[in-house]
Coordinates of C-alpha atoms and ligand atoms in Angstrom, one line a residue:
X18 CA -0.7 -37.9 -18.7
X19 CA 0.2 -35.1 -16.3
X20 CA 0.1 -31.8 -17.5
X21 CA -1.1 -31.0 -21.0
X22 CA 1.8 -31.3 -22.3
X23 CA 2.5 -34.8 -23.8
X24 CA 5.9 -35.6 -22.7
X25 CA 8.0 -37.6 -25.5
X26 CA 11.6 -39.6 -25.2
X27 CA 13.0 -40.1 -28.6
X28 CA 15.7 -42.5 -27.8
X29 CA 18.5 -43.2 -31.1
X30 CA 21.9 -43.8 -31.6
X31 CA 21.9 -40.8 -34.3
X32 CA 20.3 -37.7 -34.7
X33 CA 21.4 -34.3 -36.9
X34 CA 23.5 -32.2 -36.1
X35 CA 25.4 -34.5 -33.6
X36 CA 26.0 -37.5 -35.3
X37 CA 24.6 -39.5 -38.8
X38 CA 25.5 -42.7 -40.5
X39 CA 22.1 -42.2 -42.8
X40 CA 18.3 -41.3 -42.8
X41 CA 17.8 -42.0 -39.3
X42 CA 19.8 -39.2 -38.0
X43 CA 17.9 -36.7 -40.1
X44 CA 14.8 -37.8 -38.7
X45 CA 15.5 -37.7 -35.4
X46 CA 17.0 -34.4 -36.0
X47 CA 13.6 -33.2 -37.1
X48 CA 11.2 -35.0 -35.3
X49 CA 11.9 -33.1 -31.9
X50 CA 10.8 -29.8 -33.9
X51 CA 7.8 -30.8 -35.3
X52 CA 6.4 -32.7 -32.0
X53 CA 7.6 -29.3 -30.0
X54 CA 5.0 -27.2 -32.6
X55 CA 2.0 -30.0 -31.7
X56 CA 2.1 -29.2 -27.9
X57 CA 5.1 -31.9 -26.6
X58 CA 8.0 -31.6 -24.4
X59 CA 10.5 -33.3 -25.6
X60 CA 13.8 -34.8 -24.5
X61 CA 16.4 -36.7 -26.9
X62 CA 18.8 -39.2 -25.8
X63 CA 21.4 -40.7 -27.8
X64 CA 24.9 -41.9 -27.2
X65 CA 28.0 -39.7 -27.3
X66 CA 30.5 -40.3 -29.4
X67 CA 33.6 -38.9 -29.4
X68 CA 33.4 -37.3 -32.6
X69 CA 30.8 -35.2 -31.5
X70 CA 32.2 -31.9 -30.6
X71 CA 31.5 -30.2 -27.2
X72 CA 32.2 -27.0 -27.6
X73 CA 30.7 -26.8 -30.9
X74 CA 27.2 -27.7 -29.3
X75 CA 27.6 -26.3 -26.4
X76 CA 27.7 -29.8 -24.6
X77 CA 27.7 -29.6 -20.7
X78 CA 28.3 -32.7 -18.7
X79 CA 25.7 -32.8 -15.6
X80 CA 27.6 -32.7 -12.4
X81 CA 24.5 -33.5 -10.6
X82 CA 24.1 -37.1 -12.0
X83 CA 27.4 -38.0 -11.9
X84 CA 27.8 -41.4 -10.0
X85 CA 25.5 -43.6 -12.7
X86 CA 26.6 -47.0 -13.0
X87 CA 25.6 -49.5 -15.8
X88 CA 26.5 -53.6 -15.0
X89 CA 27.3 -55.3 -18.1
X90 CA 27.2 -59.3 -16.5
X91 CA 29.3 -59.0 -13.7
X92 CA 31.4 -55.8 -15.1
X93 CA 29.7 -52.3 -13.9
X94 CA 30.9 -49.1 -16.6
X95 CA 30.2 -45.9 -15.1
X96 CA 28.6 -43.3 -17.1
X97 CA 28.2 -39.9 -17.7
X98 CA 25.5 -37.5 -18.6
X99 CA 26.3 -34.7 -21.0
X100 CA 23.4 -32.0 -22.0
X101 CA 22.7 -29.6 -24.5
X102 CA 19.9 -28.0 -26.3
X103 CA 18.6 -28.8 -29.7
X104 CA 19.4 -25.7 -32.1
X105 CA 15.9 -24.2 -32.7
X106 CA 14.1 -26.1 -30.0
X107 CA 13.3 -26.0 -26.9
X108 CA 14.2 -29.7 -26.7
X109 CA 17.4 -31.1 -24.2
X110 CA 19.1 -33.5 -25.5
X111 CA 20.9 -35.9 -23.2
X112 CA 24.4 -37.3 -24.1
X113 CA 24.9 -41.0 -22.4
X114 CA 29.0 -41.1 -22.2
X115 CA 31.1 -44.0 -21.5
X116 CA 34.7 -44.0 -22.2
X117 CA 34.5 -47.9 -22.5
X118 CA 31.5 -48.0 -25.4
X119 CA 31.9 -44.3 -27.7
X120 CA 35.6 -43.3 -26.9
X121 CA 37.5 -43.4 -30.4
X122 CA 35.0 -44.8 -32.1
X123 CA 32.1 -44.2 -34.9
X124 CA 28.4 -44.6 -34.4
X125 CA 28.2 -48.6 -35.6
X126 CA 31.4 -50.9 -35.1
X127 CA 31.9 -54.2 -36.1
X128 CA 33.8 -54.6 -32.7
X129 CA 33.1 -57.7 -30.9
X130 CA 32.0 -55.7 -27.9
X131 CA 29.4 -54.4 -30.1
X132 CA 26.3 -55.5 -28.3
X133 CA 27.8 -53.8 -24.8
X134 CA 27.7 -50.4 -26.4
X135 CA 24.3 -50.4 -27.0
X136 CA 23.4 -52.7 -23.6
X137 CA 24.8 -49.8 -21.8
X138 CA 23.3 -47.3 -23.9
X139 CA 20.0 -48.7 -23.3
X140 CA 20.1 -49.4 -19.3
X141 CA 21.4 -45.5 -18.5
X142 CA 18.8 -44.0 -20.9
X143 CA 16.2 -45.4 -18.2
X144 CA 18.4 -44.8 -15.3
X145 CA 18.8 -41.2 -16.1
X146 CA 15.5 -41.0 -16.8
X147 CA 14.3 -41.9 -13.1
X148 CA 17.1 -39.4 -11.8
X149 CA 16.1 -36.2 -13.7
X150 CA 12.7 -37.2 -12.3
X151 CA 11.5 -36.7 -16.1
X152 CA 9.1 -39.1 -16.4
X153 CA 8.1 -39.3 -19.9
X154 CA 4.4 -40.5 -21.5
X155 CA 5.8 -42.4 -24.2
X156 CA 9.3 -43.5 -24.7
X157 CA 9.8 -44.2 -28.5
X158 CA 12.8 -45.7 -29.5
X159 CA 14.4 -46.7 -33.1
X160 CA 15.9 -49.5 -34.2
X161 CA 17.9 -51.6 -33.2
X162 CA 20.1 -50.3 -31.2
X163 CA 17.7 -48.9 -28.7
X164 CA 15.5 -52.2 -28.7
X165 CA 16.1 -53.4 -25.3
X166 CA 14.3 -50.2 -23.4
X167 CA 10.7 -51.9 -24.5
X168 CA 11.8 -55.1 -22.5
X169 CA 13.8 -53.5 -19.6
X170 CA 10.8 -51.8 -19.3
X171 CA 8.6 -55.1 -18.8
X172 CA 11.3 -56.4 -17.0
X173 CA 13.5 -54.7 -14.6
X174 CA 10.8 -51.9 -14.1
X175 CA 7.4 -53.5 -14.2
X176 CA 6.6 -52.9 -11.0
X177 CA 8.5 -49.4 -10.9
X178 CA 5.5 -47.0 -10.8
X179 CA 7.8 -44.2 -12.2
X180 CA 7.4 -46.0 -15.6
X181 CA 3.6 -47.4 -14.8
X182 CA 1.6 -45.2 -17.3
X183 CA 4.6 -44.5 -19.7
X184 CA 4.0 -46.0 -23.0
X185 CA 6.3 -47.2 -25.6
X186 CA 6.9 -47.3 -29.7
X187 CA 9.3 -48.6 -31.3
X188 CA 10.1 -47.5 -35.0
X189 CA 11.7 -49.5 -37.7
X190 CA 13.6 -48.1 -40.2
X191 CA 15.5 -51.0 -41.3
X192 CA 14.4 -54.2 -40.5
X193 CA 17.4 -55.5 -42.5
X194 CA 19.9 -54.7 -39.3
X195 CA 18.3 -56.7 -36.4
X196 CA 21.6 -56.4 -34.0
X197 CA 22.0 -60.0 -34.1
X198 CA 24.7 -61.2 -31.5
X199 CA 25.4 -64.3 -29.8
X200 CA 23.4 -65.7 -27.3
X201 CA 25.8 -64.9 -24.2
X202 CA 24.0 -61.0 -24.9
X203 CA 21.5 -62.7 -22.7
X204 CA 23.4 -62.4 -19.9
X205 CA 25.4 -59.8 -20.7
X206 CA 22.3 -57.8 -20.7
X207 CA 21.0 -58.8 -17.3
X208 CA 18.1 -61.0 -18.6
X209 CA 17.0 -64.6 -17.8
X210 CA 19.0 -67.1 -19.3
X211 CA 16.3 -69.8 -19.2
X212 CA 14.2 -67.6 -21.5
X213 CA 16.9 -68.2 -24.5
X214 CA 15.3 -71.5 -26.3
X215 CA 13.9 -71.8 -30.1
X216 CA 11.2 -69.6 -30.5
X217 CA 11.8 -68.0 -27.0
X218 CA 11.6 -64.2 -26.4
X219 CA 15.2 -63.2 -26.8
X220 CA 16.2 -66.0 -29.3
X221 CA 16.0 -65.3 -32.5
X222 CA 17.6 -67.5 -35.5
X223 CA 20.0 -69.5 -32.7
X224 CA 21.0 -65.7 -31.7
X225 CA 19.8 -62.5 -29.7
X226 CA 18.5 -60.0 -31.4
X227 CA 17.6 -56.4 -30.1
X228 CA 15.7 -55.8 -32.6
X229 CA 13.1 -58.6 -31.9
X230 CA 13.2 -57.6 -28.5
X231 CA 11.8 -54.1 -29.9
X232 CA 9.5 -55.8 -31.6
X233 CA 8.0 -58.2 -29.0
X234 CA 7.7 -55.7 -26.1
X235 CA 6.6 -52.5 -27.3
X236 CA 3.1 -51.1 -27.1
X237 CA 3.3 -49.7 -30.7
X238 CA 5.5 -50.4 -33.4
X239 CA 5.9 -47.9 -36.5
X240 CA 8.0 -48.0 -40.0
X241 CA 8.9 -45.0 -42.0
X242 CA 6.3 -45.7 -44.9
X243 CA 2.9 -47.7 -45.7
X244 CA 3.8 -49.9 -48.2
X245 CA 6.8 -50.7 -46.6
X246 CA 4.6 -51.7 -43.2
X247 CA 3.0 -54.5 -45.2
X248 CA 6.1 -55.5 -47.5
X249 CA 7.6 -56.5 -44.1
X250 CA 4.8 -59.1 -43.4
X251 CA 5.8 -61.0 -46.2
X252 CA 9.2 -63.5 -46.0
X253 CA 10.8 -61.2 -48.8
X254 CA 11.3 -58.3 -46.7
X255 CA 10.7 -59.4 -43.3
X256 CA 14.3 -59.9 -42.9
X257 CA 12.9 -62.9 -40.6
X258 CA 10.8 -61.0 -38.4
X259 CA 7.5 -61.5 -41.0
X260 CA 6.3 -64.0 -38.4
X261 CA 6.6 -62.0 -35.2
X262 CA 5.7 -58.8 -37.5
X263 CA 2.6 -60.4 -38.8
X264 CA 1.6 -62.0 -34.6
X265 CA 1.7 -57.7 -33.9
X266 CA -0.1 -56.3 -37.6
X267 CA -2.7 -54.5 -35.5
X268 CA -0.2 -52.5 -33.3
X269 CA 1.9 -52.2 -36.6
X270 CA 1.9 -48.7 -38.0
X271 CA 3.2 -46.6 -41.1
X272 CA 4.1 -43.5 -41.2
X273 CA 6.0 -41.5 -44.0
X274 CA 9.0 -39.9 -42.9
X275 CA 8.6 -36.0 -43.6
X276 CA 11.7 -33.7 -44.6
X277 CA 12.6 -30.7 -42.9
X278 CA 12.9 -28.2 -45.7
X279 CA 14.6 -25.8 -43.0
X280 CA 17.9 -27.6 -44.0
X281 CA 17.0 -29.8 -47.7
X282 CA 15.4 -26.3 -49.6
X283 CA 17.4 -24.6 -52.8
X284 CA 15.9 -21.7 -52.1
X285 CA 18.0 -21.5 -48.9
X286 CA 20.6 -24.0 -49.0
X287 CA 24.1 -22.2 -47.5
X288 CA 26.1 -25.4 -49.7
X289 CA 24.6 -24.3 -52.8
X290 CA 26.9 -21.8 -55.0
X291 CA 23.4 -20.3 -56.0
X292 CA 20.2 -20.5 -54.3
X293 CA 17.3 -21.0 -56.8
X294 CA 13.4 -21.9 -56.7
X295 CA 11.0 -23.3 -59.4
X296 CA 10.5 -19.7 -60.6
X297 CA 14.0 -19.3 -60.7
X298 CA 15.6 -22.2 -62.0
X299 CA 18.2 -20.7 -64.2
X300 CA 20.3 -20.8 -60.3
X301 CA 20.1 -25.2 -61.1
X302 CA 22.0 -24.4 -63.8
X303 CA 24.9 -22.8 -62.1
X304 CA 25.0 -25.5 -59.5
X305 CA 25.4 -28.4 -62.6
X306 CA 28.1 -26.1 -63.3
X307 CA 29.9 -25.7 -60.3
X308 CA 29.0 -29.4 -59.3
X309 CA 31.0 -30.4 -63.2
X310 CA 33.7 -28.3 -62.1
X311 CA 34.2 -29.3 -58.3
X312 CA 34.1 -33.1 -59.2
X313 CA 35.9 -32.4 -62.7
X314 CA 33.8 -33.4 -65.1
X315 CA 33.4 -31.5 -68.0
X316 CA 31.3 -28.7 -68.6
X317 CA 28.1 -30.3 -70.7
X318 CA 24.7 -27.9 -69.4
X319 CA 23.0 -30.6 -71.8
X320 CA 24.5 -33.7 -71.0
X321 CA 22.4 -35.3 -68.5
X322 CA 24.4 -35.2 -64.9
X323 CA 22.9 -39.0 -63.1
X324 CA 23.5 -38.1 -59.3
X325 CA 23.9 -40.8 -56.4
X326 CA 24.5 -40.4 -52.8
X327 CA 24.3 -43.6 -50.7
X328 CA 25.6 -46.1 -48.4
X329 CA 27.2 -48.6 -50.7
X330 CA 25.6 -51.6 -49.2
X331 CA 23.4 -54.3 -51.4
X332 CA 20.0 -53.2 -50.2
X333 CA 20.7 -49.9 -52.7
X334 CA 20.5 -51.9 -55.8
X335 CA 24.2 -51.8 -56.3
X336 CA 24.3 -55.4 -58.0
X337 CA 21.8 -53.8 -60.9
X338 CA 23.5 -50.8 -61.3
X339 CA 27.0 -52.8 -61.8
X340 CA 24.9 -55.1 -64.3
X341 CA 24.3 -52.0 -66.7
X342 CA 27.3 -50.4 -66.5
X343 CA 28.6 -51.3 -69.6
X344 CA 25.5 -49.8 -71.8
X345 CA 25.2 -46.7 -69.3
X346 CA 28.8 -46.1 -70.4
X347 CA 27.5 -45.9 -73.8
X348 CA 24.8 -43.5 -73.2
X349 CA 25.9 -39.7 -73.0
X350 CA 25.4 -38.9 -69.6
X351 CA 27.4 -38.3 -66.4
X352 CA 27.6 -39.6 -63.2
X353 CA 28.5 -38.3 -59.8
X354 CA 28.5 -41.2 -57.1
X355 CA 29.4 -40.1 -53.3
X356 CA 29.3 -42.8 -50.5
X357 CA 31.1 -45.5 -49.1
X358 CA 30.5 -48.9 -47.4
X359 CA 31.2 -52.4 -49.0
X360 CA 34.8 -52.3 -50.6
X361 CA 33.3 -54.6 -53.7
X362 CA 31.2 -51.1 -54.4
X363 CA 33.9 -48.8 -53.4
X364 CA 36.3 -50.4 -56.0
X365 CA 33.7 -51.1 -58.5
X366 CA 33.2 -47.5 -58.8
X367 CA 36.5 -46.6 -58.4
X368 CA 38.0 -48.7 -61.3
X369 CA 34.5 -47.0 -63.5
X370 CA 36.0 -43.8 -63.2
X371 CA 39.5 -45.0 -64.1
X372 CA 38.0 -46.5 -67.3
X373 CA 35.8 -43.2 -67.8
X374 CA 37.3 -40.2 -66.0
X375 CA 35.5 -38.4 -68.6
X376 CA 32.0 -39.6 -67.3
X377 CA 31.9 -40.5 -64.1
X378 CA 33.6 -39.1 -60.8
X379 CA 33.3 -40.6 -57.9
X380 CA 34.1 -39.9 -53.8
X381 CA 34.5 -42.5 -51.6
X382 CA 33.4 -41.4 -48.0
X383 CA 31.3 -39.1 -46.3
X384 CA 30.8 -35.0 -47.4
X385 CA 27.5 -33.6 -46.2
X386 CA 28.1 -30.3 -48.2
X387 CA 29.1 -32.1 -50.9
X388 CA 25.7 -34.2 -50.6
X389 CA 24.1 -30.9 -51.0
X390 CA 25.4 -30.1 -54.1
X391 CA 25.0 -32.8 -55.9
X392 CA 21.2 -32.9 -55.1
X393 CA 21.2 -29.6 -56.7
X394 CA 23.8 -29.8 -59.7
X395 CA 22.5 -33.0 -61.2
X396 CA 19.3 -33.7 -63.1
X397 CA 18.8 -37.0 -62.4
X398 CA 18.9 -38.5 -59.0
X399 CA 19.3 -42.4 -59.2
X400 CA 18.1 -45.0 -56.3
X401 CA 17.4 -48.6 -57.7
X402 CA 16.8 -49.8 -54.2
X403 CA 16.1 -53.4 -53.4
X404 CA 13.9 -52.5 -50.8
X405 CA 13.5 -48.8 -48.8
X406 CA 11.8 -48.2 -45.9
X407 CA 11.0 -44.5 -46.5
X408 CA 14.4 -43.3 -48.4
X409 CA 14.9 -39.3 -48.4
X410 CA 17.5 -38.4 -50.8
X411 CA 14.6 -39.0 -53.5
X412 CA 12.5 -36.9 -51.9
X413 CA 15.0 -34.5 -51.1
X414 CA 15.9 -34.7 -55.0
X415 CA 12.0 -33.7 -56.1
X416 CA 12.6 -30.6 -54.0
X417 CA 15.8 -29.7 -55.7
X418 CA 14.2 -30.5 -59.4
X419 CA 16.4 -33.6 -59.9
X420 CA 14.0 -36.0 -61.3
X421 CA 14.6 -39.5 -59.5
X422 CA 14.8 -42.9 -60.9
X423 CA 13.6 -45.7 -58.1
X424 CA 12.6 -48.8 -58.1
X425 CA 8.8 -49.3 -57.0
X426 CA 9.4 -50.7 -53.0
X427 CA 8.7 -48.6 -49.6
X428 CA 8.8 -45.3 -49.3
X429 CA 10.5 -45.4 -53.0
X430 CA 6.8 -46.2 -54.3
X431 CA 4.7 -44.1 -51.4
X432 CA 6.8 -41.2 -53.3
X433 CA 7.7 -41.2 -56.6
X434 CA 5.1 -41.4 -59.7
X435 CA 6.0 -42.7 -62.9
X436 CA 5.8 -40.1 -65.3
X437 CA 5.0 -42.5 -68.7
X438 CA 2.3 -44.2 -66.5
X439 CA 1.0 -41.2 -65.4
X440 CA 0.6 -39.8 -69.2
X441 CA -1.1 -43.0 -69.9
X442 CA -3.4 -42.3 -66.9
X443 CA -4.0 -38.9 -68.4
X444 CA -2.8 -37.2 -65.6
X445 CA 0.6 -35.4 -66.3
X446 CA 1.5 -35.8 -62.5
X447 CA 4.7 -37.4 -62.4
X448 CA 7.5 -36.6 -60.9
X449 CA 9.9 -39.4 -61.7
X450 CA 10.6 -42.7 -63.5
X451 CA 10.1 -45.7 -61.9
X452 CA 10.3 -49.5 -62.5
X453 CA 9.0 -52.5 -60.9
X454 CA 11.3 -55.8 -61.5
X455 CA 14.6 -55.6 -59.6
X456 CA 16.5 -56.9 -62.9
X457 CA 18.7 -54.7 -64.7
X458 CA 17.0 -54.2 -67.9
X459 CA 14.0 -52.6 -65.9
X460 CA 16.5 -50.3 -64.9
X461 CA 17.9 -50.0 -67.7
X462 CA 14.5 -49.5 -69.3
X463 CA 13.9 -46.7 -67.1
X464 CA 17.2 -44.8 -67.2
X465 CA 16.8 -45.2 -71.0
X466 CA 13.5 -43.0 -70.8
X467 CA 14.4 -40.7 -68.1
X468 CA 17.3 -39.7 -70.4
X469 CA 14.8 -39.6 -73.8
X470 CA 12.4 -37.4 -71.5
X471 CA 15.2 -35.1 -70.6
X472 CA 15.7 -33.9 -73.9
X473 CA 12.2 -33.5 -74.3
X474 CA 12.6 -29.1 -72.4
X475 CA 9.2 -29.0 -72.4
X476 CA 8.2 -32.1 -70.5
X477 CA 11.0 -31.9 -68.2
X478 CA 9.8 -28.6 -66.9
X479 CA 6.6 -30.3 -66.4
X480 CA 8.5 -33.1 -64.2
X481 CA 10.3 -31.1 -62.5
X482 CA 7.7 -28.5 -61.5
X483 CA 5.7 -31.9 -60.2
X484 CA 8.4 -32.6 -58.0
X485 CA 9.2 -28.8 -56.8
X486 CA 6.0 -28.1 -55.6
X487 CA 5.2 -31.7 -53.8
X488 CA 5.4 -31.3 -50.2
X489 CA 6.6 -33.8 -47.9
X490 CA 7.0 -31.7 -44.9
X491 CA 7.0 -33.2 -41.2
X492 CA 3.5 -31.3 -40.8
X493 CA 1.5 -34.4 -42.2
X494 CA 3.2 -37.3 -40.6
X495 CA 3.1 -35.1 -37.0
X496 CA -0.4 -35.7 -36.3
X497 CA 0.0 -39.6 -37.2
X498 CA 2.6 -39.9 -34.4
X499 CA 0.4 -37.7 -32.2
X500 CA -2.2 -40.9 -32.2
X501 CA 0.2 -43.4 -32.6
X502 CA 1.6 -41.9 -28.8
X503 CA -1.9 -41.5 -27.5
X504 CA -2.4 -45.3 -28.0
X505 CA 0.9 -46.1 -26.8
X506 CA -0.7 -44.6 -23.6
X507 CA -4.1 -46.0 -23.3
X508 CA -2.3 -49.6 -23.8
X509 CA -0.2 -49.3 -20.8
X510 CA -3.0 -47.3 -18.4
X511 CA -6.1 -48.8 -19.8
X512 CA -4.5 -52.7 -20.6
X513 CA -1.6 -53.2 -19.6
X514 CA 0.3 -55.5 -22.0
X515 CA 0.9 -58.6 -20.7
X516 CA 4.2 -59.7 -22.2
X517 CA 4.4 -63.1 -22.8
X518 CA 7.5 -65.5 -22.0
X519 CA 8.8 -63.6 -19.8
Ligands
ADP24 P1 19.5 -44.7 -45.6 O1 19.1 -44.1 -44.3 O2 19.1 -46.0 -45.9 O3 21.0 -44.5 -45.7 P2 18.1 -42.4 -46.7 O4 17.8 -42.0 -48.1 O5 16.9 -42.4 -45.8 O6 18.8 -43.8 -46.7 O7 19.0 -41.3 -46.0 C1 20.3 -41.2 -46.3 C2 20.8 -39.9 -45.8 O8 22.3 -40.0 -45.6 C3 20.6 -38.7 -46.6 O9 20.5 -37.5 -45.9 C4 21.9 -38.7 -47.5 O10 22.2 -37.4 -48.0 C5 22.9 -39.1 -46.4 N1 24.1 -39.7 -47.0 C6 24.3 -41.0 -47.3 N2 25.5 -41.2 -47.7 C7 26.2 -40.1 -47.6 C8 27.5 -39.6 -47.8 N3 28.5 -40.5 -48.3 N4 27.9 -38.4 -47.6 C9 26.9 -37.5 -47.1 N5 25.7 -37.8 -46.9 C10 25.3 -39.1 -47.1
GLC25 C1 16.8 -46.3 -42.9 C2 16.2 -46.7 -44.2 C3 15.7 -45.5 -45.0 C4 15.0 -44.5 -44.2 C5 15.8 -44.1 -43.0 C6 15.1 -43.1 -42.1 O1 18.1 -46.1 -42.9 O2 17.1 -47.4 -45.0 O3 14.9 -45.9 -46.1 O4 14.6 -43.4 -44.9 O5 16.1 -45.2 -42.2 O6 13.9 -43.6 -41.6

């Protein structure tokens, strides 16, 4: 370490305000914040996409690093670095640009050059690294799409003292996306070909995969909740990486993700058409309002209003949800769904509020303020997950007073406590309703008794006050990651990892 500042990369392919496909980009948005207040320096580097708007940010490119050049197999793309600061920081963040990868398209493709994006991505992160001269303690990276920097760095810089005492970390937040492409990414990404067999380093499942190649090289490897770092060493969640997961459990690390009530408060949300606070809850009212009227619903205050935001992908529970529908339409409730992903989803939900314009609206896409507002109007926030790593909109939910329903997995479980359960316990401390099986009449079950409770005033206010009050600020997972970096460090100066098959 030089200096006393600890000197932190966050590398990701999203971060707030610049660019989010889901929960990842809200935490890196906030993580720079909290590590600046716990004595760090810290630099961000993601890709940039060409929806992210210069002038907006005030986005500079660098005309002093102007001549980088990434080979992808025998091609070379040259790259350019782009700068701005974080809003509210003091941290730079640091734009990689390509025409060829981020031009005209979103964060995530299905594009066959896919794994080239992010092979590029990954190489001029380092490179730029090593020409700002910023040589950084601990490089922690997230997910897939920055999983090769742990092996370039045991690779094509193991000898390069400029990275010699830098440690690294690597942070799962989905293990279900492992950026599994074929084998011929090998080469493609500069690496020995003779190290692709079964059970080699960079084979995984007759593939390549960038996430194992996170795994297997970094010094310390995080999740985004406890009990999803030990679901993961079982074959049900490991996604295929329970083996390699359970080879590394000592090095394996979780750590709640925290929220950054700066942006997800009521009291001071600028979305909300009236700010309001556990004292002053009569403003949730008006937002169920306005939220009925925007998505034109009608006006019920005491008709429960079932909220959803979400990709629309399986691992949300989608399949159970769709299995109740036909008694949920009998119930008198509402529903607001907003997201988009798997057309099967899309249309179920679209041909719902055909059937029941009445009850249920629903907006296919992507509407941040519109995500706001429907964490505030409704009273129920639904989230039947399969399996979460951490999941936010339920926590952001308790904070709004919209009690969530979850199924007990991940961060679903490190967060939400079942109110019946905890009356039986005695303890009045719950702040949600929760159920265990992930079979629709468990669902059901709960959705049935989140809806009796509701119409119980006085033990609602007693939910919802639970949830109001929790906090799940950044402050308490900060000093976790503080260690987490300071062994990422002592690994590399005081044993160097050996990495093995390569
Ligand atoms: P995941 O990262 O698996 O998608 P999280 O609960 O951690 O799940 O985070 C999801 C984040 O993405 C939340 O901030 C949520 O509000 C946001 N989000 C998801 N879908 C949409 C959408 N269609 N429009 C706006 N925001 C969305
Ligand atoms: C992933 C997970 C989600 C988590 C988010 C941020 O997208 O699905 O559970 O909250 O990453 O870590």
């Amino acid at each position: 370490m030089n200096g006393s500042k600890l000197k932190i990369a966050l590398v990701s392919s999203e971060a707030v305000p610049y660019a989010k496909a889901g929960g990842l980009g809200d935490v890196l948005g906030a993580l720079p914040k909290v590590l600046e207040q716990h004595d760090c320096e810290v630099m961000l580097f993601m890709p940039k996409y060409s929806s992210i708007p210069e002038d907006a940010h005030k986005i500079k490119i660098n005309w002093r690093i102007d001549d980088l050049s990434v080979p992808v197999g025998e091609k070379h793309f040259e790259v350019h670095l782009y700068q701005t600061t974080l809003p509210g920081t003091q941290t730079k963040v640091n734009f990689v640009y390509c025409a060829h990868a981020f031009d005209n398209r979103w964060i995530y493709t299905n594009d066959p050059d896919e794994n080239q994006r992010f092979i590029i991505f990954n190489r001029a992160v380092l490179k730029i690294m090593k020409r700002m001269k910023w040589k950084p303690d601990v490089i922690h990276v997230n997910d897939w799409p920055t999983g090769l920097i742990p092996l370039y760095l045991k690779t094509f810089y193991k000898d390069d003292p400029f990275f010699a005492s830098t440690g690294t970390v690597f942070t799962i937040h989905n293990i279900g996306y492992p950026g599994k492409f074929h084998p011929d990414t090998v080469y493609l990404a500069g690496l020995d070909q003779t190290k692709f067999f079964p059970g080699g380093p960079y084979e995984f499942w007759g593939m390549f995969s960038f996430m194992k190649t996170g795994l297997l090289f970094s010094d310390i490897i995080t999740t985004v909740s406890e009990t999803y770092a030990e679901e993961i060493l079982t074959p049900e969640y490991g996604a295929g990486f329970d083996g390699i997961l359970n080879s590394r459990k000592e090095d394996l690390v979780g750590i709640l993700n925290g929220v950054d009530y700066e942006i997800w408060s009521p009291e001071k949300d600028e979305f909300l058409v009236q700010t309001y606070s556990s004292k002053r809850l009569a403003g949730k009212a008006k937002n169920k309002e306005f939220l009925q009227e925007r998505v034109h619903l009608p006006v019920k205050a005491d008709v429960p209003l079932i909220g959803m935001i979400s990709r629309m992908v399986d691992q949300k529970g989608f399949d159970l949800i769709e299995a109740i529908l036909p008694q949920l339409m009998q119930m008198d409730i509402q529903l607001v769904v907003l997201g988009s992903g798997l057309p099967k989803y899309e249309n179920l939900f679209r041909d719902l509020h055909q059937a029941y314009p009445e009850k249920v609206c629903v907006h296919i896409g992507y509407d941040n303020q519109l995500s706001h507002q429907i964490e505030a109007g409704s009273d129920l926030f639904l989230m039947p997950s399969l399996y979460e790593p951490c999941g936010l909109n339920q926590i952001y939910s308790l904070r709004y007073g919209t009690v969530p329903v979850v199924r007990k997995t991940g961060g679903l479980a490190d967060t939400i406590v079942d109110w019946g359960q905890s009356l039986l316990e005695g303890r009045k401390n719950g702040n949600g309703f929760v159920f265990t099986n992930p079979h629709p009449e468990a669902l059901l079950d709960a959705v049935h008794r989140a809806v009796l409770v509701y119409h119980n005033k006085k033990e609602w206010a007693q939910i919802v006050k639970n949830g109001m009050k929790a906090d799940f600020s950044w402050e308490k997972s900060a000093g976790k990651y503080l260690q987490v970096y300071k062994k990422a460090i002592s690994r590399r100066t005081e044993k160097p990892l050996k990495p093995e098959g390569i």
